[in-house]
Amino acid sequence: MKRIGVLLAIEPTWGGAFQYDQAILDALAGLPTDRYEVVVGYAHRSWLPYLERYRFKNVPIPLGYWDWGRVLGQLLHYSCIGTGVWRAVAPILHPTARALVREGCDLWIFPSQDPWSYLTPVPALATIHDLMHRYERRFPEVGNPKEFSWREWHYRNTCRWCRGVLVDSSIGKQHVVESYGLAASRVHVLPFIAPGYLEEDGGGDAYPFPLPEKFLFYPAQFWAHKNHEGLIRAIASLKPRFPEIKLVLAGAKKRGYAQLSALVGRLGLTEDVLFLGYVPDSQMMDLYKRARGMIMASFCGPTNIPPLEAMKTGCPAAVSDVYGMPEQTRGAALLFDPASVESMASAMASLWEDDALCRELAERGMRVSAEWTKEHFNDRLAGILAEALKLRSGD
């Protein structure tokens, strides 16, 4: 019997990161109970309603707040105390490390890119979602000197101390291997799956406010690397040809929202670009079902969640031709150069005017979605756990 722990270090309001944690939990629930016992360490009581559906041992872990691990990591980063020294004394000095060690797990999974994966002396399987601070350093949210320095220290320690690393794609694996020299056998590809709320019966709730009859849709936070500015300029270039074209944006009104709203005003697009603000998960399926198409304009990857959502719901998609996005969509989406307004505008025009193309993309997307399901994700994670634990069939 092997004992597997998973640390839920973020709150359920964290969007895609929460959905990934939920997918990991679902996969752990499918492990054979005669070989595995699962322990869930949760940092926030808001997780408890979600954990009721599982028969796990649930243990509160005293993190204080999610960024405490990051703060501690930064203090170690800028001090003369090495990570190895900290790991040796952590179970004595810190309640989080003490709580994790006390469970005696054969392996802990840290799905939230959490520093406790290496700040605690436990066998760990950690996630690295991306290394865009190296590959897209031009964007301040990932590449400013302080953030770059922290991320380098964090990911180097993750690769040094963890037993294995989870990545989303073959390109993500390549990035980890070439950046930090980690053995390829310790880097495990576990592609994202469409969020669980798209599986719920009833299709979720209707979006409660008026929407255009026809619109293109982009759900993303307003970071610079998400490339909203390029999309807005592409819409402006298409207005003479398609006066009725509309772009609907979902995402909390913070970060770069104010600058983008001002740009929309300057370009005279106030009636054509709609900012919905934060949209609850329960309403997202309705937006995908009603959209003419989804356009994912991010400069960063390797892969992203919205293309999976679009393909799952039969929404025609166009995505940036960068990193792992072609691998993720596998011919089921139009590809464009996110650095080119003309390329984006061409993809948007095709979605807007070509009914036959939209039907074909929707059908392809649903076929691709069916090729990588929750069951496939669960089976892949089970295999990764067996490898990380040095288990083999018949052991």
mmCIF file of C-alpha atoms in Angstrom:
data_model
loop_
_atom_site.group_PDB
_atom_site.id
_atom_site.type_symbol
_atom_site.label_atom_id
_atom_site.label_comp_id
_atom_site.label_asym_id
_atom_site.label_seq_id
_atom_site.Cartn_x
_atom_site.Cartn_y
_atom_site.Cartn_z
ATOM 1 C CA MET A 1 0.000 0.000 0.000
ATOM 2 C CA LYS A 2 1.458 3.349 -1.084
ATOM 3 C CA ARG A 3 0.428 6.598 0.572
ATOM 4 C CA ILE A 4 -0.019 9.542 -1.819
ATOM 5 C CA GLY A 5 -0.447 13.096 -0.561
ATOM 6 C CA VAL A 6 -1.621 16.126 -2.517
ATOM 7 C CA LEU A 7 -1.312 19.700 -1.260
ATOM 8 C CA LEU A 8 -4.102 22.111 -2.204
ATOM 9 C CA ALA A 9 -2.324 25.395 -1.545
ATOM 10 C CA ILE A 10 -4.592 27.775 -3.478
ATOM 11 C CA GLU A 11 -8.210 28.768 -3.031
ATOM 12 C CA PRO A 12 -10.989 27.525 -5.342
ATOM 13 C CA THR A 13 -11.381 31.074 -6.719
ATOM 14 C CA TRP A 14 -8.120 30.767 -8.682
ATOM 15 C CA GLY A 15 -9.748 29.763 -11.970
ATOM 16 C CA GLY A 16 -7.605 27.551 -14.185
ATOM 17 C CA ALA A 17 -5.196 26.634 -11.379
ATOM 18 C CA PHE A 18 -8.116 25.401 -9.299
ATOM 19 C CA GLN A 19 -9.490 23.415 -12.247
ATOM 20 C CA TYR A 20 -6.101 21.726 -12.625
ATOM 21 C CA ASP A 21 -6.049 20.843 -8.914
ATOM 22 C CA GLN A 22 -9.571 19.453 -9.288
ATOM 23 C CA ALA A 23 -8.472 17.289 -12.227
ATOM 24 C CA ILE A 24 -5.636 15.887 -10.112
ATOM 25 C CA LEU A 25 -8.093 15.069 -7.314
ATOM 26 C CA ASP A 26 -10.436 13.287 -9.725
ATOM 27 C CA ALA A 27 -7.528 11.242 -11.053
ATOM 28 C CA LEU A 28 -6.422 10.274 -7.533
ATOM 29 C CA ALA A 29 -9.973 9.156 -6.749
ATOM 30 C CA GLY A 30 -9.666 6.593 -9.540
ATOM 31 C CA LEU A 31 -6.541 4.923 -8.164
ATOM 32 C CA PRO A 32 -6.986 1.301 -7.022
ATOM 33 C CA THR A 33 -7.723 1.401 -3.293
ATOM 34 C CA ASP A 34 -5.876 -1.851 -2.654
ATOM 35 C CA ARG A 35 -2.606 -0.199 -3.756
ATOM 36 C CA TYR A 36 -2.980 3.454 -2.806
ATOM 37 C CA GLU A 37 -4.168 5.543 0.100
ATOM 38 C CA VAL A 38 -4.709 9.246 -0.654
ATOM 39 C CA VAL A 39 -4.177 12.083 1.831
ATOM 40 C CA VAL A 40 -5.379 15.585 0.935
ATOM 41 C CA GLY A 41 -3.669 18.492 2.636
ATOM 42 C CA TYR A 42 -5.778 21.616 2.254
ATOM 43 C CA ALA A 43 -4.741 25.137 3.176
ATOM 44 C CA HIS A 44 -8.178 26.770 3.011
ATOM 45 C CA ARG A 45 -11.494 25.640 4.473
ATOM 46 C CA SER A 46 -13.174 26.738 1.234
ATOM 47 C CA TRP A 47 -11.946 23.426 -0.192
ATOM 48 C CA LEU A 48 -14.094 21.358 2.160
ATOM 49 C CA PRO A 49 -17.327 21.426 0.079
ATOM 50 C CA TYR A 50 -15.368 20.147 -2.931
ATOM 51 C CA LEU A 51 -13.718 17.386 -0.904
ATOM 52 C CA GLU A 52 -17.040 15.947 0.268
ATOM 53 C CA ARG A 53 -17.357 13.948 -2.963
ATOM 54 C CA TYR A 54 -14.145 12.013 -2.264
ATOM 55 C CA ARG A 55 -13.266 9.388 0.320
ATOM 56 C CA PHE A 56 -9.875 10.812 1.147
ATOM 57 C CA LYS A 57 -8.211 11.532 4.437
ATOM 58 C CA ASN A 58 -8.387 15.331 4.632
ATOM 59 C CA VAL A 59 -5.758 17.134 6.709
ATOM 60 C CA PRO A 60 -5.622 20.913 7.307
ATOM 61 C CA ILE A 61 -2.161 22.264 6.493
ATOM 62 C CA PRO A 62 -1.169 25.530 8.219
ATOM 63 C CA LEU A 63 0.134 27.608 5.346
ATOM 64 C CA GLY A 64 -1.017 30.930 6.775
ATOM 65 C CA TYR A 65 -1.657 32.179 3.256
ATOM 66 C CA TRP A 66 -0.628 30.861 -0.143
ATOM 67 C CA ASP A 67 2.272 33.239 -0.772
ATOM 68 C CA TRP A 68 3.973 32.443 2.534
ATOM 69 C CA GLY A 69 5.919 29.665 0.830
ATOM 70 C CA ARG A 70 6.972 32.146 -1.858
ATOM 71 C CA VAL A 71 7.976 34.733 0.763
ATOM 72 C CA LEU A 72 10.019 32.158 2.647
ATOM 73 C CA GLY A 73 11.608 31.023 -0.598
ATOM 74 C CA GLN A 74 12.584 34.591 -1.444
ATOM 75 C CA LEU A 75 14.110 35.077 2.001
ATOM 76 C CA LEU A 76 16.196 31.940 1.474
ATOM 77 C CA HIS A 77 17.054 33.061 -2.044
ATOM 78 C CA TYR A 78 18.578 36.319 -0.810
ATOM 79 C CA SER A 79 20.148 34.868 2.333
ATOM 80 C CA CYS A 80 23.242 32.742 2.867
ATOM 81 C CA ILE A 81 21.103 29.797 3.993
ATOM 82 C CA GLY A 82 20.945 27.111 1.325
ATOM 83 C CA THR A 83 17.805 25.157 0.505
ATOM 84 C CA GLY A 84 19.485 21.963 1.716
ATOM 85 C CA VAL A 85 20.117 23.495 5.138
ATOM 86 C CA TRP A 86 16.525 24.673 5.358
ATOM 87 C CA ARG A 87 15.149 21.253 4.403
ATOM 88 C CA ALA A 88 17.156 19.669 7.192
ATOM 89 C CA VAL A 89 15.667 21.917 9.887
ATOM 90 C CA ALA A 90 12.238 22.704 8.362
ATOM 91 C CA PRO A 91 10.264 19.982 10.215
ATOM 92 C CA ILE A 92 11.561 21.431 13.490
ATOM 93 C CA LEU A 93 11.151 25.122 12.696
ATOM 94 C CA HIS A 94 8.031 25.367 10.540
ATOM 95 C CA PRO A 95 4.502 23.964 11.094
ATOM 96 C CA THR A 96 3.827 23.481 7.355
ATOM 97 C CA ALA A 97 6.857 21.256 6.840
ATOM 98 C CA ARG A 98 6.102 19.471 10.098
ATOM 99 C CA ALA A 99 2.514 18.732 9.017
ATOM 100 C CA LEU A 100 3.582 17.411 5.611
ATOM 101 C CA VAL A 101 6.332 15.199 7.011
ATOM 102 C CA ARG A 102 4.060 13.868 9.757
ATOM 103 C CA GLU A 103 1.764 12.156 7.225
ATOM 104 C CA GLY A 104 4.535 9.779 6.173
ATOM 105 C CA CYS A 105 3.538 9.804 2.496
ATOM 106 C CA ASP A 106 5.547 7.869 -0.075
ATOM 107 C CA LEU A 107 4.953 10.774 -2.468
ATOM 108 C CA TRP A 108 3.461 14.255 -2.212
ATOM 109 C CA ILE A 109 1.964 15.932 -5.304
ATOM 110 C CA PHE A 110 2.256 19.728 -5.452
ATOM 111 C CA PRO A 111 0.002 20.767 -8.374
ATOM 112 C CA SER A 112 0.096 24.535 -7.753
ATOM 113 C CA GLN A 113 3.777 25.276 -8.491
ATOM 114 C CA ASP A 114 4.171 25.526 -4.739
ATOM 115 C CA PRO A 115 7.558 26.240 -3.081
ATOM 116 C CA TRP A 116 6.745 23.727 -0.335
ATOM 117 C CA SER A 117 7.578 21.024 -2.891
ATOM 118 C CA TYR A 118 11.242 21.702 -2.150
ATOM 119 C CA LEU A 119 11.042 23.592 1.160
ATOM 120 C CA THR A 120 9.870 20.353 2.788
ATOM 121 C CA PRO A 121 12.006 17.177 2.957
ATOM 122 C CA VAL A 122 9.404 14.875 1.403
ATOM 123 C CA PRO A 123 9.446 12.901 -1.880
ATOM 124 C CA ALA A 124 7.709 15.308 -4.245
ATOM 125 C CA LEU A 125 6.100 15.425 -7.673
ATOM 126 C CA ALA A 126 5.695 19.085 -8.637
ATOM 127 C CA THR A 127 4.134 20.974 -11.528
ATOM 128 C CA ILE A 128 5.890 23.440 -13.832
ATOM 129 C CA HIS A 129 3.207 25.023 -15.972
ATOM 130 C CA ASP A 130 5.587 27.150 -18.041
ATOM 131 C CA LEU A 131 9.000 28.775 -18.200
ATOM 132 C CA MET A 132 7.864 31.896 -20.030
ATOM 133 C CA HIS A 133 10.111 34.066 -17.837
ATOM 134 C CA ARG A 134 12.929 32.604 -19.959
ATOM 135 C CA TYR A 135 11.242 32.442 -23.357
ATOM 136 C CA GLU A 136 9.099 35.616 -23.217
ATOM 137 C CA ARG A 137 11.099 37.836 -20.888
ATOM 138 C CA ARG A 138 9.912 40.949 -22.737
ATOM 139 C CA PHE A 139 6.677 40.834 -20.731
ATOM 140 C CA PRO A 140 7.126 42.495 -17.319
ATOM 141 C CA GLU A 141 4.707 40.180 -15.510
ATOM 142 C CA VAL A 142 7.134 37.288 -16.074
ATOM 143 C CA GLY A 143 10.437 38.919 -17.024
ATOM 144 C CA ASN A 144 11.136 41.909 -14.794
ATOM 145 C CA PRO A 145 14.438 41.423 -12.912
ATOM 146 C CA LYS A 146 12.897 40.636 -9.529
ATOM 147 C CA GLU A 147 10.333 38.194 -10.955
ATOM 148 C CA PHE A 148 12.917 36.584 -13.234
ATOM 149 C CA SER A 149 15.351 36.070 -10.361
ATOM 150 C CA TRP A 150 12.670 34.531 -8.152
ATOM 151 C CA ARG A 151 11.363 32.215 -10.872
ATOM 152 C CA GLU A 152 14.845 31.015 -11.741
ATOM 153 C CA TRP A 153 15.572 30.159 -8.117
ATOM 154 C CA HIS A 154 12.156 28.530 -7.687
ATOM 155 C CA TYR A 155 12.317 26.317 -10.768
ATOM 156 C CA ARG A 156 15.960 25.366 -10.227
ATOM 157 C CA ASN A 157 15.076 24.175 -6.735
ATOM 158 C CA THR A 158 11.995 22.370 -8.052
ATOM 159 C CA CYS A 159 14.165 20.460 -10.539
ATOM 160 C CA ARG A 160 16.929 19.781 -8.023
ATOM 161 C CA TRP A 161 14.889 18.507 -5.090
ATOM 162 C CA CYS A 162 11.699 17.004 -6.534
ATOM 163 C CA ARG A 163 11.514 13.384 -7.598
ATOM 164 C CA GLY A 164 9.622 14.327 -10.761
ATOM 165 C CA VAL A 165 8.094 17.269 -12.613
ATOM 166 C CA LEU A 166 4.726 17.466 -14.396
ATOM 167 C CA VAL A 167 4.473 19.545 -17.588
ATOM 168 C CA ASP A 168 1.641 20.180 -20.042
ATOM 169 C CA SER A 169 3.268 19.266 -23.376
ATOM 170 C CA SER A 170 6.288 17.863 -25.162
ATOM 171 C CA ILE A 171 7.514 21.418 -25.701
ATOM 172 C CA GLY A 172 7.092 22.092 -21.990
ATOM 173 C CA LYS A 173 9.260 19.042 -21.315
ATOM 174 C CA GLN A 174 11.872 20.263 -23.784
ATOM 175 C CA HIS A 175 11.960 23.648 -22.045
ATOM 176 C CA VAL A 176 12.573 22.097 -18.612
ATOM 177 C CA VAL A 177 15.280 19.751 -19.872
ATOM 178 C CA GLU A 178 17.163 22.393 -21.855
ATOM 179 C CA SER A 179 16.789 25.087 -19.193
ATOM 180 C CA TYR A 180 17.807 23.171 -16.083
ATOM 181 C CA GLY A 181 19.448 19.979 -17.311
ATOM 182 C CA LEU A 182 16.880 17.745 -15.616
ATOM 183 C CA ALA A 183 16.931 14.144 -16.852
ATOM 184 C CA ALA A 184 14.152 13.617 -19.377
ATOM 185 C CA SER A 185 13.003 10.542 -17.446
ATOM 186 C CA ARG A 186 12.055 12.784 -14.511
ATOM 187 C CA VAL A 187 9.873 15.113 -16.629
ATOM 188 C CA HIS A 188 6.373 13.743 -17.198
ATOM 189 C CA VAL A 189 3.982 15.104 -19.843
ATOM 190 C CA LEU A 190 0.434 15.386 -18.497
ATOM 191 C CA PRO A 191 -1.597 17.571 -20.889
ATOM 192 C CA PHE A 192 -4.373 19.717 -19.506
ATOM 193 C CA ILE A 193 -7.972 18.587 -19.895
ATOM 194 C CA ALA A 194 -11.082 20.699 -20.304
ATOM 195 C CA PRO A 195 -12.309 21.937 -16.904
ATOM 196 C CA GLY A 196 -14.717 19.727 -15.012
ATOM 197 C CA TYR A 197 -17.529 22.286 -15.005
ATOM 198 C CA LEU A 198 -18.043 21.575 -18.708
ATOM 199 C CA GLU A 199 -18.944 17.986 -17.755
ATOM 200 C CA GLU A 200 -21.732 18.967 -15.383
ATOM 201 C CA ASP A 201 -25.298 18.011 -16.204
ATOM 202 C CA GLY A 202 -27.535 20.771 -17.480
ATOM 203 C CA GLY A 203 -24.788 22.745 -19.198
ATOM 204 C CA GLY A 204 -24.442 25.354 -16.466
ATOM 205 C CA ASP A 205 -26.229 28.691 -16.174
ATOM 206 C CA ALA A 206 -27.168 31.201 -18.851
ATOM 207 C CA TYR A 207 -25.131 34.390 -18.955
ATOM 208 C CA PRO A 208 -27.542 36.851 -17.305
ATOM 209 C CA PHE A 209 -26.809 40.062 -19.258
ATOM 210 C CA PRO A 210 -27.421 41.075 -22.895
ATOM 211 C CA LEU A 211 -24.881 39.946 -25.478
ATOM 212 C CA PRO A 212 -24.549 40.651 -29.208
ATOM 213 C CA GLU A 213 -26.328 38.170 -31.428
ATOM 214 C CA LYS A 214 -22.989 37.336 -33.069
ATOM 215 C CA PHE A 215 -19.563 37.795 -31.465
ATOM 216 C CA LEU A 216 -16.019 36.500 -31.165
ATOM 217 C CA PHE A 217 -14.950 35.509 -27.655
ATOM 218 C CA TYR A 218 -11.679 35.690 -25.730
ATOM 219 C CA PRO A 219 -11.560 34.672 -22.033
ATOM 220 C CA ALA A 220 -8.270 35.760 -20.442
ATOM 221 C CA GLN A 221 -6.889 37.952 -17.698
ATOM 222 C CA PHE A 222 -5.585 41.314 -18.872
ATOM 223 C CA TRP A 223 -1.864 40.594 -18.732
ATOM 224 C CA ALA A 224 0.245 42.123 -21.517
ATOM 225 C CA HIS A 225 1.246 38.682 -22.826
ATOM 226 C CA LYS A 226 -2.410 37.801 -23.428
ATOM 227 C CA ASN A 227 -2.262 40.236 -26.356
ATOM 228 C CA HIS A 228 -5.639 41.926 -26.013
ATOM 229 C CA GLU A 229 -4.188 45.049 -27.588
ATOM 230 C CA GLY A 230 -3.380 43.157 -30.781
ATOM 231 C CA LEU A 231 -6.897 41.744 -30.968
ATOM 232 C CA ILE A 232 -8.461 45.158 -30.434
ATOM 233 C CA ARG A 233 -6.348 46.633 -33.225
ATOM 234 C CA ALA A 234 -7.313 43.703 -35.457
ATOM 235 C CA ILE A 235 -11.000 44.413 -34.806
ATOM 236 C CA ALA A 236 -10.415 48.057 -35.714
ATOM 237 C CA SER A 237 -8.834 46.996 -39.017
ATOM 238 C CA LEU A 238 -11.850 44.782 -39.798
ATOM 239 C CA LYS A 239 -14.554 47.365 -39.084
ATOM 240 C CA PRO A 240 -14.650 48.819 -42.632
ATOM 241 C CA ARG A 241 -15.205 45.301 -44.020
ATOM 242 C CA PHE A 242 -17.449 43.979 -41.231
ATOM 243 C CA PRO A 243 -19.187 46.953 -39.566
ATOM 244 C CA GLU A 244 -21.154 44.599 -37.295
ATOM 245 C CA ILE A 245 -18.173 42.621 -35.915
ATOM 246 C CA LYS A 246 -18.057 42.297 -32.120
ATOM 247 C CA LEU A 247 -15.410 41.087 -29.662
ATOM 248 C CA VAL A 248 -16.436 39.951 -26.168
ATOM 249 C CA LEU A 249 -13.744 39.749 -23.466
ATOM 250 C CA ALA A 250 -14.129 37.882 -20.167
ATOM 251 C CA GLY A 251 -11.696 38.563 -17.332
ATOM 252 C CA ALA A 252 -11.493 40.459 -14.056
ATOM 253 C CA LYS A 253 -11.226 44.211 -14.643
ATOM 254 C CA LYS A 254 -7.710 44.670 -13.301
ATOM 255 C CA ARG A 255 -4.079 44.500 -14.419
ATOM 256 C CA GLY A 256 -4.070 46.051 -17.933
ATOM 257 C CA TYR A 257 -7.832 46.578 -18.147
ATOM 258 C CA ALA A 258 -7.755 50.390 -17.768
ATOM 259 C CA GLN A 259 -5.254 50.859 -20.609
ATOM 260 C CA LEU A 260 -7.201 48.523 -22.899
ATOM 261 C CA SER A 261 -10.488 50.252 -22.144
ATOM 262 C CA ALA A 262 -8.856 53.572 -23.008
ATOM 263 C CA LEU A 263 -7.536 52.125 -26.283
ATOM 264 C CA VAL A 264 -11.024 50.909 -27.194
ATOM 265 C CA GLY A 265 -12.307 54.442 -26.652
ATOM 266 C CA ARG A 266 -9.568 56.043 -28.749
ATOM 267 C CA LEU A 267 -10.246 53.650 -31.635
ATOM 268 C CA GLY A 268 -13.978 54.318 -31.518
ATOM 269 C CA LEU A 269 -14.845 50.699 -30.611
ATOM 270 C CA THR A 270 -16.846 51.258 -27.440
ATOM 271 C CA GLU A 271 -19.912 49.566 -28.956
ATOM 272 C CA ASP A 272 -17.888 46.795 -30.565
ATOM 273 C CA VAL A 273 -15.565 45.518 -27.798
ATOM 274 C CA LEU A 274 -17.412 44.377 -24.659
ATOM 275 C CA PHE A 275 -15.680 43.827 -21.315
ATOM 276 C CA LEU A 276 -17.746 41.370 -19.268
ATOM 277 C CA GLY A 277 -15.501 41.332 -16.201
ATOM 278 C CA TYR A 278 -15.200 38.173 -14.135
ATOM 279 C CA VAL A 279 -17.558 35.406 -15.336
ATOM 280 C CA PRO A 280 -18.341 32.480 -12.987
ATOM 281 C CA ASP A 281 -17.482 29.001 -14.203
ATOM 282 C CA SER A 282 -21.157 28.074 -14.290
ATOM 283 C CA GLN A 283 -21.801 30.643 -17.065
ATOM 284 C CA MET A 284 -18.805 29.893 -19.272
ATOM 285 C CA MET A 285 -20.396 27.098 -21.288
ATOM 286 C CA ASP A 286 -23.225 29.417 -22.315
ATOM 287 C CA LEU A 287 -20.712 31.958 -23.627
ATOM 288 C CA TYR A 288 -18.855 29.328 -25.655
ATOM 289 C CA LYS A 289 -22.116 27.954 -27.055
ATOM 290 C CA ARG A 290 -23.308 31.411 -28.121
ATOM 291 C CA ALA A 291 -19.981 32.656 -29.530
ATOM 292 C CA ARG A 292 -19.317 32.635 -33.258
ATOM 293 C CA GLY A 293 -15.769 31.590 -32.390
ATOM 294 C CA MET A 294 -13.084 31.730 -29.708
ATOM 295 C CA ILE A 295 -9.785 33.438 -30.431
ATOM 296 C CA MET A 296 -6.761 32.766 -28.190
ATOM 297 C CA ALA A 297 -4.162 35.454 -28.895
ATOM 298 C CA SER A 298 -1.604 34.791 -26.149
ATOM 299 C CA PHE A 299 2.112 35.069 -26.842
ATOM 300 C CA CYS A 300 2.779 32.544 -24.084
ATOM 301 C CA GLY A 301 2.247 28.850 -23.521
ATOM 302 C CA PRO A 302 3.237 26.160 -23.935
ATOM 303 C CA THR A 303 -0.538 25.430 -23.971
ATOM 304 C CA ASN A 304 -3.659 27.103 -22.606
ATOM 305 C CA ILE A 305 -7.050 26.135 -21.200
ATOM 306 C CA PRO A 306 -9.467 28.143 -23.468
ATOM 307 C CA PRO A 307 -8.740 26.079 -26.626
ATOM 308 C CA LEU A 308 -9.698 22.946 -24.680
ATOM 309 C CA GLU A 309 -12.909 24.617 -23.542
ATOM 310 C CA ALA A 310 -13.732 25.719 -27.082
ATOM 311 C CA MET A 311 -13.113 22.282 -28.602
ATOM 312 C CA LYS A 312 -15.109 20.573 -25.851
ATOM 313 C CA THR A 313 -18.136 22.816 -26.420
ATOM 314 C CA GLY A 314 -18.025 22.816 -30.216
ATOM 315 C CA CYS A 315 -16.945 26.450 -30.487
ATOM 316 C CA PRO A 316 -14.792 27.132 -33.593
ATOM 317 C CA ALA A 317 -11.345 28.335 -32.518
ATOM 318 C CA ALA A 318 -8.351 30.293 -33.763
ATOM 319 C CA VAL A 319 -5.148 30.214 -31.687
ATOM 320 C CA SER A 320 -1.631 31.619 -31.678
ATOM 321 C CA ASP A 321 0.855 29.543 -33.654
ATOM 322 C CA VAL A 322 3.349 29.439 -30.781
ATOM 323 C CA TYR A 323 4.945 26.812 -28.526
ATOM 324 C CA GLY A 324 2.595 23.898 -27.831
ATOM 325 C CA MET A 325 -0.615 25.433 -29.200
ATOM 326 C CA PRO A 326 -0.527 23.516 -32.517
ATOM 327 C CA GLU A 327 0.239 20.326 -30.569
ATOM 328 C CA GLN A 328 -2.719 21.012 -28.286
ATOM 329 C CA THR A 329 -5.285 21.720 -31.028
ATOM 330 C CA ARG A 330 -3.964 19.186 -33.588
ATOM 331 C CA GLY A 331 -5.493 20.734 -36.692
ATOM 332 C CA ALA A 332 -8.786 21.650 -35.012
ATOM 333 C CA ALA A 333 -8.131 25.406 -34.888
ATOM 334 C CA LEU A 334 -6.975 28.136 -37.223
ATOM 335 C CA LEU A 335 -3.409 29.236 -36.478
ATOM 336 C CA PHE A 336 -2.152 32.815 -36.681
ATOM 337 C CA ASP A 337 0.914 34.888 -35.826
ATOM 338 C CA PRO A 338 0.085 36.784 -32.612
ATOM 339 C CA ALA A 339 2.699 39.431 -33.450
ATOM 340 C CA SER A 340 0.874 40.325 -36.669
ATOM 341 C CA VAL A 341 -2.352 42.342 -36.593
ATOM 342 C CA GLU A 342 -2.911 41.321 -40.198
ATOM 343 C CA SER A 343 -2.590 37.616 -39.393
ATOM 344 C CA MET A 344 -4.991 37.906 -36.461
ATOM 345 C CA ALA A 345 -7.443 39.905 -38.522
ATOM 346 C CA SER A 346 -7.370 37.271 -41.266
ATOM 347 C CA ALA A 347 -8.186 34.495 -38.782
ATOM 348 C CA MET A 348 -10.971 36.563 -37.222
ATOM 349 C CA ALA A 349 -12.429 37.349 -40.649
ATOM 350 C CA SER A 350 -12.475 33.658 -41.538
ATOM 351 C CA LEU A 351 -14.345 32.814 -38.344
ATOM 352 C CA TRP A 352 -16.739 35.706 -38.867
ATOM 353 C CA GLU A 353 -17.794 35.073 -42.460
ATOM 354 C CA ASP A 354 -17.175 31.387 -43.326
ATOM 355 C CA ASP A 355 -20.066 29.237 -42.086
ATOM 356 C CA ALA A 356 -18.727 26.020 -43.615
ATOM 357 C CA LEU A 357 -15.297 26.552 -42.033
ATOM 358 C CA CYS A 358 -16.864 27.157 -38.628
ATOM 359 C CA ARG A 359 -18.869 23.936 -38.864
ATOM 360 C CA GLU A 360 -15.740 22.024 -39.872
ATOM 361 C CA LEU A 361 -13.663 23.499 -37.027
ATOM 362 C CA ALA A 362 -16.378 22.733 -34.506
ATOM 363 C CA GLU A 363 -16.555 19.094 -35.644
ATOM 364 C CA ARG A 364 -12.778 18.717 -35.636
ATOM 365 C CA GLY A 365 -12.556 20.273 -32.195
ATOM 366 C CA MET A 366 -15.032 17.858 -30.679
ATOM 367 C CA ARG A 367 -13.173 14.910 -32.231
ATOM 368 C CA VAL A 368 -9.846 16.122 -30.836
ATOM 369 C CA SER A 369 -11.460 16.727 -27.449
ATOM 370 C CA ALA A 370 -12.687 13.130 -27.401
ATOM 371 C CA GLU A 371 -9.124 11.890 -27.958
ATOM 372 C CA TRP A 372 -7.893 13.271 -24.619
ATOM 373 C CA THR A 373 -10.527 12.944 -21.888
ATOM 374 C CA LYS A 374 -10.656 12.810 -18.134
ATOM 375 C CA GLU A 375 -10.198 9.028 -18.323
ATOM 376 C CA HIS A 376 -7.031 9.442 -20.397
ATOM 377 C CA PHE A 377 -5.731 12.064 -17.969
ATOM 378 C CA ASN A 378 -6.432 9.761 -15.016
ATOM 379 C CA ASP A 379 -4.661 6.821 -16.642
ATOM 380 C CA ARG A 380 -1.638 8.938 -17.523
ATOM 381 C CA LEU A 381 -1.329 10.272 -13.967
ATOM 382 C CA ALA A 382 -1.591 6.744 -12.558
ATOM 383 C CA GLY A 383 1.299 5.687 -14.793
ATOM 384 C CA ILE A 384 3.366 8.696 -13.749
ATOM 385 C CA LEU A 385 2.783 7.926 -10.070
ATOM 386 C CA ALA A 386 3.861 4.325 -10.583
ATOM 387 C CA GLU A 387 7.042 5.510 -12.270
ATOM 388 C CA ALA A 388 7.757 8.116 -9.598
ATOM 389 C CA LEU A 389 7.291 5.479 -6.906
ATOM 390 C CA LYS A 390 9.430 3.006 -8.842
ATOM 391 C CA LEU A 391 6.485 0.632 -9.173
ATOM 392 C CA ARG A 392 6.160 -1.780 -12.065
ATOM 393 C CA SER A 393 3.258 -3.927 -13.152
ATOM 394 C CA GLY A 394 3.220 -7.070 -11.047
ATOM 395 C CA ASP A 395 5.087 -5.488 -8.101
#
